[in-house]
XYZ file of C-alpha atoms in Angstrom:
423
model
C 3.141 28.970 -22.188
C 6.664 28.203 -20.942
C 5.331 26.761 -17.666
C 2.954 24.464 -19.567
C 5.759 23.382 -21.887
C 8.048 22.653 -18.980
C 5.395 20.630 -17.169
C 4.580 18.489 -20.202
C 8.264 18.006 -20.909
C 8.838 16.731 -17.373
C 5.914 14.299 -17.622
C 7.199 12.964 -20.961
C 10.700 12.452 -19.597
C 9.346 10.650 -16.523
C 7.295 8.349 -18.740
C 10.322 7.502 -20.878
C 12.404 6.929 -17.759
C 9.755 4.564 -16.411
C 9.785 2.477 -19.583
C 13.573 2.407 -19.751
C 13.947 1.661 -16.046
C 11.436 -1.174 -16.201
C 13.398 -2.888 -18.963
C 16.718 -2.421 -17.156
C 15.355 -3.633 -13.843
C 14.176 -6.945 -15.312
C 17.731 -8.293 -15.064
C 19.070 -9.171 -11.648
C 22.225 -11.096 -10.735
C 22.452 -13.092 -7.515
C 25.524 -14.972 -6.253
C 24.967 -18.704 -5.988
C 26.199 -22.249 -6.587
C 25.122 -24.567 -9.432
C 25.229 -28.335 -8.735
C 25.796 -31.109 -11.314
C 24.960 -34.843 -11.445
C 28.609 -35.889 -10.992
C 28.896 -33.970 -7.722
C 30.727 -30.964 -9.161
C 29.618 -27.432 -8.332
C 30.264 -24.003 -9.812
C 30.193 -20.573 -8.155
C 28.370 -18.162 -10.483
C 26.129 -15.091 -10.639
C 22.615 -16.178 -11.639
C 20.179 -13.956 -13.512
C 17.312 -14.840 -11.217
C 14.543 -12.968 -13.060
C 15.351 -14.481 -16.446
C 15.757 -17.950 -14.919
C 12.448 -17.805 -13.031
C 10.519 -16.624 -16.087
C 11.984 -19.374 -18.276
C 11.751 -22.530 -16.154
C 13.802 -24.710 -18.564
C 17.120 -22.830 -18.315
C 19.463 -21.484 -15.666
C 21.029 -18.234 -16.901
C 24.301 -17.250 -15.244
C 27.654 -15.526 -15.558
C 30.965 -16.850 -14.342
C 32.833 -14.530 -11.971
C 34.771 -11.910 -13.919
C 32.932 -12.571 -17.191
C 30.308 -10.351 -18.816
C 29.144 -13.134 -21.137
C 25.861 -14.792 -20.175
C 25.624 -18.572 -20.374
C 22.722 -20.975 -20.002
C 22.297 -24.540 -18.796
C 19.268 -26.706 -19.462
C 17.335 -28.024 -16.488
C 18.468 -31.514 -17.566
C 22.130 -30.450 -17.248
C 22.017 -29.649 -13.515
C 20.561 -31.041 -10.299
C 19.779 -27.544 -9.065
C 21.283 -24.413 -7.589
C 21.327 -22.488 -4.329
C 21.418 -18.708 -3.992
C 23.565 -17.120 -1.291
C 20.466 -15.302 -0.018
C 18.971 -18.689 0.930
C 16.720 -19.666 -1.979
C 16.971 -23.283 -3.243
C 16.071 -24.590 -6.707
C 16.148 -28.148 -8.077
C 15.814 -29.792 -11.459
C 12.581 -31.789 -11.493
C 11.046 -34.047 -14.172
C 7.261 -33.857 -14.250
C 4.301 -34.697 -16.463
C 2.439 -31.569 -17.517
C -0.533 -31.642 -19.879
C 0.485 -35.088 -21.134
C 4.096 -34.093 -21.826
C 7.168 -35.195 -19.849
C 9.340 -32.139 -19.188
C 12.196 -31.184 -16.876
C 11.822 -27.859 -15.119
C 13.724 -25.716 -12.633
C 11.499 -25.466 -9.550
C 11.985 -23.546 -6.308
C 11.596 -25.151 -2.901
C 8.957 -23.537 -0.704
C 8.682 -26.303 1.900
C 10.947 -29.313 2.557
C 9.354 -31.793 4.965
C 7.467 -35.091 5.032
C 5.799 -33.626 2.005
C 7.554 -31.014 -0.104
C 6.140 -28.038 -1.949
C 7.843 -26.523 -4.978
C 6.884 -23.856 -7.489
C 7.891 -22.999 -11.031
C 6.667 -20.260 -13.314
C 6.441 -19.317 -16.933
C 5.519 -15.887 -18.225
C 1.800 -16.399 -17.558
C 1.247 -19.252 -15.087
C 2.403 -20.422 -11.660
C 2.571 -24.177 -11.010
C 2.897 -25.831 -7.593
C 4.406 -29.319 -7.224
C 3.277 -31.234 -4.149
C 5.454 -34.250 -3.312
C 3.983 -36.692 -0.772
C 5.389 -40.110 0.244
C 3.868 -43.087 -1.583
C 1.838 -40.805 -3.847
C 2.522 -39.550 -7.375
C 3.704 -35.962 -7.601
C 0.791 -33.580 -7.893
C 0.774 -30.475 -10.116
C -1.603 -27.744 -8.908
C -2.293 -24.491 -10.727
C -4.982 -21.847 -11.065
C -7.405 -23.448 -13.514
C -10.444 -22.097 -15.304
C -13.423 -24.204 -16.307
C -16.303 -23.666 -18.669
C -19.654 -22.670 -17.182
C -22.948 -21.317 -18.411
C -25.008 -18.550 -16.851
C -28.796 -18.737 -16.506
C -28.960 -16.395 -19.483
C -27.206 -19.025 -21.583
C -23.962 -17.051 -21.793
C -20.781 -19.174 -21.762
C -18.193 -17.982 -19.244
C -14.951 -19.102 -17.595
C -14.895 -19.554 -13.802
C -12.156 -20.540 -11.345
C -11.949 -24.284 -10.873
C -11.892 -25.826 -7.401
C -10.405 -29.118 -8.632
C -7.389 -28.457 -6.413
C -9.546 -29.239 -3.348
C -10.002 -32.864 -4.419
C -6.323 -33.178 -5.366
C -5.161 -31.910 -1.985
C -7.566 -34.151 -0.042
C -6.337 -37.163 -2.019
C -2.715 -36.200 -1.404
C -3.404 -35.805 2.333
C -5.977 -38.561 2.831
C -4.102 -39.744 5.939
C -4.840 -36.446 7.732
C -8.648 -36.001 7.742
C -8.248 -33.236 10.337
C -7.010 -31.006 7.502
C -9.912 -31.717 5.135
C -12.327 -29.062 6.502
C -9.610 -26.481 6.064
C -8.891 -27.696 2.521
C -12.599 -27.417 1.668
C -12.640 -23.708 2.551
C -9.121 -22.855 1.332
C -8.435 -20.523 -1.560
C -5.503 -21.445 -3.760
C -2.456 -19.307 -2.955
C 1.219 -19.842 -2.230
C 0.828 -18.757 1.387
C -2.069 -21.161 2.026
C -0.240 -24.084 0.426
C 2.896 -23.399 2.484
C 0.873 -23.317 5.719
C -1.017 -26.463 4.743
C 2.205 -28.379 3.960
C 3.740 -27.316 7.248
C 0.664 -28.444 9.228
C 0.630 -31.770 7.362
C 4.274 -32.328 8.352
C 3.541 -31.573 12.013
C 0.627 -34.048 12.046
C 2.323 -37.034 10.360
C 5.972 -36.646 11.374
C 6.885 -39.099 14.173
C 10.695 -38.921 13.952
C 11.157 -35.292 14.948
C 12.418 -34.196 11.522
C 12.362 -30.466 10.995
C 10.076 -28.965 8.382
C 12.043 -26.332 6.467
C 10.036 -23.411 5.134
C 12.178 -21.369 2.766
C 11.660 -17.703 3.501
C 13.115 -15.258 1.070
C 15.760 -13.166 2.761
C 16.934 -9.615 2.137
C 14.746 -7.631 -0.218
C 12.444 -10.612 -0.744
C 11.328 -10.583 2.887
C 9.795 -7.113 2.655
C 6.189 -6.825 3.711
C 3.601 -5.137 1.571
C 2.942 -2.390 4.145
C 5.578 -0.235 5.826
C 5.015 2.626 8.321
C 7.247 5.686 8.090
C 8.144 9.020 9.670
C 9.900 11.975 8.054
C 11.298 15.371 8.911
C 10.153 17.903 6.285
C 11.802 21.129 5.161
C 9.206 23.217 3.321
C 9.663 26.308 1.141
C 6.697 28.228 -0.300
C 6.339 30.892 -2.929
C 3.036 32.797 -3.184
C 2.540 34.600 -6.509
C -0.460 37.010 -6.496
C -3.004 37.300 -9.245
C -3.536 40.964 -8.335
C -0.974 43.741 -8.278
C 0.580 42.602 -5.009
C 4.005 41.450 -3.899
C 5.250 37.915 -4.423
C 5.849 36.279 -1.043
C 8.686 33.763 -0.624
C 9.116 31.815 2.601
C 12.415 29.888 2.912
C 12.775 26.315 4.163
C 11.266 25.637 7.602
C 10.860 22.409 9.579
C 7.782 20.182 9.864
C 7.007 16.462 9.923
C 5.004 13.738 8.178
C 3.936 10.197 9.025
C 2.138 7.568 7.050
C 2.193 4.146 5.457
C 3.488 2.741 2.176
C 1.756 -0.076 0.311
C 4.132 -1.883 -2.079
C 2.783 -3.700 -5.128
C 5.614 -5.554 -6.929
C 5.381 -5.373 -10.701
C 7.421 -8.554 -10.890
C 5.898 -11.418 -8.920
C 9.128 -13.403 -8.397
C 10.930 -10.549 -6.639
C 10.674 -6.859 -5.940
C 12.897 -4.925 -8.306
C 10.229 -2.592 -9.646
C 7.375 -1.663 -7.304
C 4.341 0.541 -7.403
C 4.109 2.351 -4.078
C 0.918 3.871 -2.713
C 2.011 6.380 -0.091
C -0.733 7.774 2.171
C 0.484 10.319 4.712
C -0.432 12.973 7.232
C 1.786 16.054 7.419
C 2.121 19.029 9.711
C 4.300 21.600 8.027
C 5.202 25.244 8.389
C 7.010 27.870 6.373
C 8.225 31.120 7.911
C 10.090 34.156 6.704
C 10.298 37.922 6.500
C 8.567 40.038 3.882
C 9.025 43.826 3.630
C 6.494 46.174 2.055
C 6.595 49.938 1.614
C 3.300 51.750 2.176
C 3.306 55.519 1.669
C 5.944 56.873 4.041
C 6.196 53.791 6.225
C 7.912 50.449 6.007
C 6.248 47.257 7.112
C 8.348 44.292 8.144
C 6.046 41.269 7.986
C 7.257 38.245 9.943
C 5.079 35.618 8.336
C 4.361 32.066 9.379
C 2.139 29.775 7.301
C 1.136 26.514 9.019
C -0.991 23.680 7.756
C -1.880 20.055 8.425
C -2.780 17.940 5.444
C -3.387 14.464 4.120
C -1.556 13.453 0.983
C -1.141 10.686 -1.539
C 1.868 9.790 -3.680
C 1.953 7.070 -6.325
C 5.572 6.135 -6.968
C 7.359 3.758 -9.268
C 10.315 2.469 -7.237
C 13.431 0.904 -8.728
C 15.877 -1.249 -6.724
C 19.542 -1.577 -7.645
C 21.925 -4.303 -6.365
C 19.323 -5.713 -3.957
C 21.448 -8.043 -1.789
C 22.622 -7.128 1.696
C 22.079 -3.492 0.725
C 19.770 -2.068 -1.915
C 19.774 1.373 -3.446
C 16.408 2.799 -4.398
C 15.074 5.474 -6.683
C 11.415 6.351 -7.100
C 9.386 8.925 -8.976
C 5.685 9.636 -9.362
C 2.772 12.064 -8.986
C 1.680 13.408 -5.614
C -1.183 15.492 -4.225
C -1.995 16.899 -0.793
C -5.147 18.441 0.663
C -4.820 20.944 3.514
C -7.124 20.144 6.434
C -6.309 23.115 8.661
C -4.223 26.103 7.646
C -3.506 29.503 9.087
C -1.331 32.549 8.487
C 0.344 34.531 11.285
C 1.879 37.962 10.696
C 3.896 39.773 13.374
C 4.274 43.247 11.806
C 6.726 46.019 12.591
C 5.457 49.429 11.365
C 8.306 51.900 10.882
C 7.229 55.410 9.833
C 9.365 58.209 8.383
C 10.011 59.497 11.896
C 11.648 56.123 12.701
C 8.929 55.319 15.166
C 8.122 51.606 15.411
C 4.798 49.985 16.251
C 4.296 46.234 16.648
C 1.110 44.336 15.897
C 0.093 40.687 15.506
C -2.405 39.464 12.936
C -3.649 35.883 12.903
C -6.347 34.245 10.850
C -7.545 30.847 9.716
C -7.699 30.044 6.010
C -11.010 28.215 5.779
C -10.948 27.322 2.110
C -9.418 23.882 1.565
C -6.266 24.007 -0.526
C -5.241 21.116 -2.799
C -1.950 21.186 -4.644
C -0.186 18.518 -6.671
C 2.960 17.771 -8.594
C 5.862 15.322 -8.700
C 7.782 13.487 -5.966
C 11.213 11.925 -6.406
C 13.174 9.918 -3.874
C 16.583 8.281 -3.489
C 17.487 5.990 -0.624
C 19.072 2.845 0.754
C 17.679 -0.335 2.332
C 19.640 -1.637 5.329
C 19.089 -5.041 7.047
C 18.239 -4.616 10.745
C 17.269 -8.114 11.865
C 16.349 -11.303 10.049
C 13.255 -10.430 8.050
C 13.294 -6.676 8.676
C 14.914 -3.765 6.871
C 15.235 -0.047 7.433
C 14.713 2.254 4.473
C 16.356 5.680 4.678
C 15.581 8.094 1.881
C 15.785 11.691 0.787
C 12.524 12.833 -0.846
C 11.829 15.914 -2.920
C 8.325 17.257 -3.632
C 7.604 19.923 -6.247
C 3.939 20.954 -6.190
C 1.702 23.699 -7.564
C -1.756 24.969 -6.683
C -3.804 27.988 -5.579
C -4.646 29.468 -2.213
C -6.916 32.320 -1.156
C -5.335 34.548 1.506
C -7.633 36.853 3.431
C -6.930 40.515 3.905
C -4.301 41.517 6.445
C -4.329 45.328 6.334
C -3.915 46.174 2.660
C -1.105 43.777 1.914
C -2.317 40.192 1.628
C -5.627 39.294 0.063
C -6.984 37.447 -2.963
C -5.844 34.377 -4.895
C -2.205 33.383 -4.944
C -0.539 30.737 -7.080
C 1.477 28.487 -4.760
C 4.751 26.757 -5.528
C 5.691 24.333 -2.752
C 9.019 22.568 -2.447
C 9.617 19.988 0.275
C 12.820 18.150 1.121
C 12.051 15.237 3.450
C 14.382 12.927 5.357
C 12.333 9.757 5.690
C 12.759 6.475 7.567
C 10.455 3.483 7.033
C 10.537 -0.037 8.435
C 9.831 -3.208 6.447
C 9.230 -6.428 8.375
């Protein structure tokens, strides 16, 4: 009963922490400079998440002040973040209404590509010489199935808009015809358009998000694992505890940002292969003799962890904390036992017992991690972390003499020193 209560208590606390952490993480200050029509500028800390989600205001704090202030898009010409991102104030016509928005530069060339967002939509602004500015977004259009059912489907109207905007580069039209609408595809298309029509040698600037923003979705990793196991028998046998021993793991991490304008809260899918061992001494008394069992349990396994990762102060350095469920399935496992038999005459006999545990063992629990992200080169970062796994399950251990046999409840604790590379 107490174990069940403890487990459910832990899960409840983790759930509350997730909710609280998500709310906290949706505020993020970045150093930058705000520019005004009269040529003045102001060094501030900009709440980039709040500003991106509300495209009409720039939210900021002046250095040394805890009070948040806001400027309308009409009040500024734009702002630049120290990490390299550039935003401008832009007046556009959207759904028949003239509005001024804060838009972020993606490409600055012969044609320019900008983006602005509200809480539900993402709008791209394509600026081409001698053409009106074009607003492109993910649109839905009405359609009817053969059954007569009315449905909404994705519109491909953007194809005609792009071909009109780039009618002087027919070489790009086949690509536009087959292109799906995404930020990456639009950036590549704008850059190729610049290269085709530019005759003066002007450079096309593609704004790449630096620091945390440059992280890829997939990161490989390696870790050194220190594993401790406790086997608790269901029968009237001794509990076996094996202290921390060294092993290793390797795998890949897939990051899915929960916030599309940055990566302050991520879901991480961690798939790994591990080769771990736990070794220790266990003494049993049998009749008039003592048995000193030098045990070694080895296994290779595949595992999966689903983490919620939080980033704090993500600038040149970022501190991370993650928590989530984990499970591992043993592929190959064996138990070795080098036994010393000492009888009441103090005579000692040595014997080795080795056997394979054929029954697959799956155990699961919770993984927590704390770490730091360190820039290595432009566009790449090293993540160093300390991970802790707490997992429970069952394992069937075959008979070795009369000591080990039957089902054991397993408690596994792993402390891992992990390094992963984002690029």
